[in-house]
Amino acid sequence: MIKIKNLVHEYIRRDEDDNVVDIKKALDDVNIEVKKGEFVAILGHNGSGKSTLAKHINALLYPEEGQVIVDGLDASKEENLWKVRQRAGMVFQNPDNQIIGTMVEEDVGFGPENMGVPPEKIWERVEKSLKAVGMYQYRKKSPNKLSGGQKQRVAIAGVVAMHPKCIILDEATAMLDPGGRKEVLRAVRGLNQVEEVTILHITHYMEEVVHADKVFVMDKGKVAMAGTPREIFSRVEELQTLGLNVPQVTLLAHELRKAGLPVSKGILTGEELTRELLTIKAGR
Ligand code: ADP
Ligand code: MG
């Protein structure tokens, strides 16, 4: 679905006379591959280059150096621009900036309408997208009346209605309360598992990473770590050096290991830890 090779991105700041006054290397030789249907999580502290990477996958930024291929389309080619944007939909952090309609169903219909989808097909898409994120019963409501999690699900439905093959969520859960985060994640996992939409989930919440197929950890514009959640969360100290946490239960298991209990590395859930502790207890 996505193939990124040796991608470099520099933000260049110029003064009035067009002289370069500052260069910021936001991506530094990034290589990433994502298969169709995968759920990929991207971690990294603020300023590590996650949003810049997301914008390249959505063809909002131009790859000056390196290559970005989305669904076989080279994002550096002018004629592919809109195709790439249609294939990779983006959901951003602030739900209030993404909602434009005065009614939920109208909002979700904007994308397909702009794409030139015939009117009768638009309503089909709106209905299906709202059902996919569990917001169909709110279709006649004003988006202003919704909770943060509900607004984000409407924003996701708006992207889904454009039939993307891939959805990139750039910290789309960051401004939500725990309940809202769960709602959104459930909706996104549903799209991934039922509709086989490829998901790139950029997040700070470690619990949202546990179910991913693959994790990339960004640091200073580079991919610092890559692997399955279990592989990544086995490397607690390395993550901490990169300014990141691990899920609470993983940290607890790590502490127990350090204290001498034979607990496995990369414990991801409470059930796993309980099972291991019971085995240890039985063995005594
Ligand atoms: P993240 O999403 O991980 O927080 P970003 O991709 O937003 O990281 O930013 C990566 C680096 O690029 C940061 O140092 C940031 O300050 C810089 N940067 C981001 N956007 C711009 C911009 N429009 N102009 C200049 N520098 C930018
Ligand atoms: Mg960002």
PDB file of C-alpha atoms and ligand atoms in Angstrom, residues 11 24 26 44-53 170-171, ligand 1:
ATOM      1  CA  TYR A  11      11.499  22.857   5.882  1.00  0.00           C
ATOM      2  CA  LYS A  24      15.007  22.197   9.477  1.00  0.00           C
ATOM      3  CA  ALA A  26      12.139  17.024   9.572  1.00  0.00           C
ATOM      4  CA  GLY A  44       7.438   9.449  18.531  1.00  0.00           C
ATOM      5  CA  HIS A  45       7.713  12.482  20.774  1.00  0.00           C
ATOM      6  CA  ASN A  46       6.747  15.972  19.586  1.00  0.00           C
ATOM      7  CA  GLY A  47       8.757  17.190  16.638  1.00  0.00           C
ATOM      8  CA  SER A  48      10.032  13.752  15.619  1.00  0.00           C
ATOM      9  CA  GLY A  49       8.556  14.087  12.115  1.00  0.00           C
ATOM     10  CA  LYS A  50       5.306  12.094  12.334  1.00  0.00           C
ATOM     11  CA  SER A  51       3.028  14.741  10.817  1.00  0.00           C
ATOM     12  CA  THR A  52       5.525  15.511   8.080  1.00  0.00           C
ATOM     13  CA  LEU A  53       5.572  11.835   7.192  1.00  0.00           C
ATOM     14  CA  ASP A 170      -2.620  12.093  12.886  1.00  0.00           C
ATOM     15  CA  GLU A 171      -3.104  12.098  16.659  1.00  0.00           C
TER      16      GLU A 171
HETATM   17  P1  ADP B   1       5.555  15.635  14.916  1.00  0.00           P
HETATM   18  O1  ADP B   1       4.278  15.481  14.148  1.00  0.00           O
HETATM   19  O2  ADP B   1       6.213  14.321  15.235  1.00  0.00           O
HETATM   20  O3  ADP B   1       5.376  16.447  16.161  1.00  0.00           O
HETATM   21  P2  ADP B   1       6.385  17.361  12.734  1.00  0.00           P
HETATM   22  O4  ADP B   1       6.441  16.545  11.497  1.00  0.00           O
HETATM   23  O5  ADP B   1       5.223  18.245  12.932  1.00  0.00           O
HETATM   24  O6  ADP B   1       6.613  16.413  14.002  1.00  0.00           O
HETATM   25  O7  ADP B   1       7.687  18.291  12.812  1.00  0.00           O
HETATM   26  C1  ADP B   1       8.991  17.778  12.586  1.00  0.00           C
HETATM   27  C2  ADP B   1       9.971  18.954  12.684  1.00  0.00           C
HETATM   28  O8  ADP B   1       9.739  19.861  11.619  1.00  0.00           O
HETATM   29  C3  ADP B   1       9.849  19.762  13.963  1.00  0.00           C
HETATM   30  O9  ADP B   1      11.135  20.162  14.372  1.00  0.00           O
HETATM   31  C4  ADP B   1       9.021  20.942  13.557  1.00  0.00           C
HETATM   32  O10 ADP B   1       9.327  22.065  14.346  1.00  0.00           O
HETATM   33  C5  ADP B   1       9.432  21.156  12.116  1.00  0.00           C
HETATM   34  N1  ADP B   1       8.326  21.692  11.309  1.00  0.00           N
HETATM   35  C6  ADP B   1       7.099  21.162  11.157  1.00  0.00           C
HETATM   36  N2  ADP B   1       6.328  21.887  10.328  1.00  0.00           N
HETATM   37  C7  ADP B   1       7.105  22.933   9.948  1.00  0.00           C
HETATM   38  C8  ADP B   1       6.895  24.062   9.081  1.00  0.00           C
HETATM   39  N3  ADP B   1       5.739  24.238   8.448  1.00  0.00           N
HETATM   40  N4  ADP B   1       7.932  24.917   8.932  1.00  0.00           N
HETATM   41  C9  ADP B   1       9.089  24.731   9.566  1.00  0.00           C
HETATM   42  N5  ADP B   1       9.367  23.706  10.385  1.00  0.00           N
HETATM   43  C10 ADP B   1       8.387  22.808  10.574  1.00  0.00           C
END
